[in-house]
Structures are given as C-alpha cells and as structure tokens.
Amino acid sequence: MGPIHLLELASSQARWLEMRQATIASNVANANTPGFRALDVTPFAPNFERSAAALTTTSSRHMALSAAETNVQRSRKSESWEVVHSGNSVSIEQEMLKAGEVNRDYSMNTAVVKAFHRMFIASSKG
C-alpha cells in the first residue's frame, strides 16, 4: 500500500486555518488602533498545488481526464474596503467574512477527513 497524502494535506490545511484565524482575531482586536494595517496570510492554494498528486488509473475502465478538464479558476482577492482617517485599514465586516470562510473551510476539512477515515476503516475490515 502506498503512502496516504490526504491526512498530511488535511493536517497542513488545519494548521494554515489556525494561523489565518489568529490573524483575523488580531485584526479585530486592533480595529481601533490608529495606523494599524489589516493583515492576512498567504493563500493555501500554492501549498495544495505543490503537494497534489496526479490522478492514477488502476483499471482500463477508469475515466481519463484531459489537462483542460483539470484546470482550476483562480479568484481575485479584494483589497481592504476602506482606510479610516486614523490610518487604520481594518474592516470588521470584511474580517467577519474571512472568519466565516475559515469556519466553512475547517468544516469541509473535517468532513473530508471523517469520510476518508470511514472509508479506510470499511475497506480494512473487508
């Protein structure tokens, strides 16, 4: 049996989500600090692309995907919504949206790991 990279990738994403949530919390905590600039962490997608394994077919009946079918569209990140007179660029609304994204991503991460675990247990029981 070959190595299972899914659990390592899920763990890496969970650490990234933890760091992003801490950054968001810091932004919210400094929302009234004059001159504070909102921070964010680098996207997780480059980490995912570096560790992504190529799809493997083990049977001639498996469907093959062309290179055009595997391309991913990138979304553009918006800049901070406003900079107030004090020079602070933290937008509470934008930080809450980011916190919601972290929550959704963490829930998806957890659901994928649980489903993989159930599948792994079922296949090992025979």
XYZ file of C-alpha atoms in Angstrom:
126
model
C 0.000 0.000 0.000
C 1.346 3.428 -0.953
C 1.578 6.488 1.258
C -1.619 8.370 2.111
C -1.087 12.061 1.474
C -4.655 13.135 2.242
C -4.192 13.136 6.011
C -0.933 15.085 5.757
C -2.601 17.631 3.466
C -5.621 17.958 5.775
C -3.326 18.495 8.757
C -1.380 21.139 6.859
C -4.581 22.946 5.915
C -5.821 22.813 9.519
C -2.592 24.481 10.685
C -3.000 27.118 7.962
C -6.616 27.739 9.016
C -5.484 28.089 12.637
C -2.906 30.699 11.617
C -5.443 32.583 9.487
C -7.993 32.618 12.309
C -5.350 34.013 14.700
C -4.508 36.732 12.156
C -8.173 37.643 11.780
C -8.549 37.806 15.567
C -5.521 40.108 15.751
C -7.037 42.368 13.090
C -10.325 42.592 15.003
C -8.501 43.232 18.290
C -6.649 46.152 16.675
C -9.657 47.584 14.843
C -9.407 50.847 16.807
C -5.605 51.131 16.858
C -4.502 54.188 14.840
C -2.276 53.305 11.893
C -2.830 49.535 12.176
C -2.891 47.783 8.805
C -5.038 44.687 8.384
C -3.023 41.509 7.805
C -3.798 38.229 6.095
C -1.844 35.041 5.488
C -0.749 33.821 2.076
C -3.339 31.595 0.373
C -3.239 27.843 0.961
C -3.717 27.004 -2.737
C 0.027 27.070 -3.607
C 0.659 24.524 -0.809
C -2.098 22.339 -2.202
C -0.803 22.594 -5.769
C 2.739 21.653 -4.652
C 1.523 18.541 -2.852
C -1.205 17.486 -5.262
C -0.652 14.036 -6.660
C -1.531 13.164 -10.202
C -4.645 11.094 -10.738
C -3.836 7.436 -11.224
C -5.896 4.867 -13.057
C -5.618 1.276 -11.922
C -8.091 -0.125 -14.413
C -8.626 0.377 -18.137
C -12.287 1.131 -17.315
C -11.371 4.265 -15.322
C -12.261 7.567 -16.940
C -9.286 9.683 -18.002
C -9.331 13.456 -17.560
C -7.734 15.723 -20.099
C -5.486 18.575 -18.988
C -8.223 21.083 -19.881
C -10.670 19.366 -17.511
C -8.321 19.636 -14.533
C -7.629 23.399 -14.700
C -8.748 25.438 -11.724
C -10.015 29.004 -11.987
C -8.420 31.443 -9.544
C -10.473 34.076 -7.813
C -9.129 37.563 -7.184
C -8.653 38.812 -3.645
C -10.182 42.203 -2.935
C -8.237 44.876 -1.145
C -9.298 46.275 2.195
C -12.639 48.034 1.842
C -11.679 51.322 3.440
C -8.961 53.157 5.299
C -10.280 55.451 8.017
C -8.898 58.871 8.879
C -6.666 57.396 11.622
C -4.887 55.243 9.006
C -6.452 52.001 10.247
C -7.403 49.624 7.410
C -9.340 47.026 9.450
C -12.928 46.492 8.319
C -14.875 44.478 10.892
C -17.322 43.329 8.203
C -14.518 42.053 5.987
C -12.837 40.298 8.921
C -16.121 38.582 9.829
C -16.471 37.392 6.226
C -12.940 35.978 6.414
C -13.790 34.285 9.731
C -16.823 32.708 8.037
C -14.581 31.414 5.242
C -12.233 29.876 7.816
C -15.197 28.216 9.554
C -16.508 26.757 6.280
C -13.048 25.561 5.226
C -12.429 23.933 8.605
C -15.838 22.195 8.463
C -15.068 20.909 4.959
C -11.615 19.731 6.050
C -13.101 17.856 8.998
C -15.853 16.298 6.870
C -13.358 15.054 4.274
C -11.097 13.516 6.935
C -14.079 11.817 8.637
C -15.324 10.415 5.312
C -11.847 9.174 4.393
C -11.474 7.585 7.830
C -14.824 5.787 7.494
C -13.860 4.573 4.012
C -10.445 3.400 5.220
C -11.959 1.507 8.181
C -14.618 -0.091 5.945
C -12.018 -1.223 3.415
C -9.693 -2.634 6.072
C -12.485 -4.681 7.675
C -13.021 -6.446 4.398
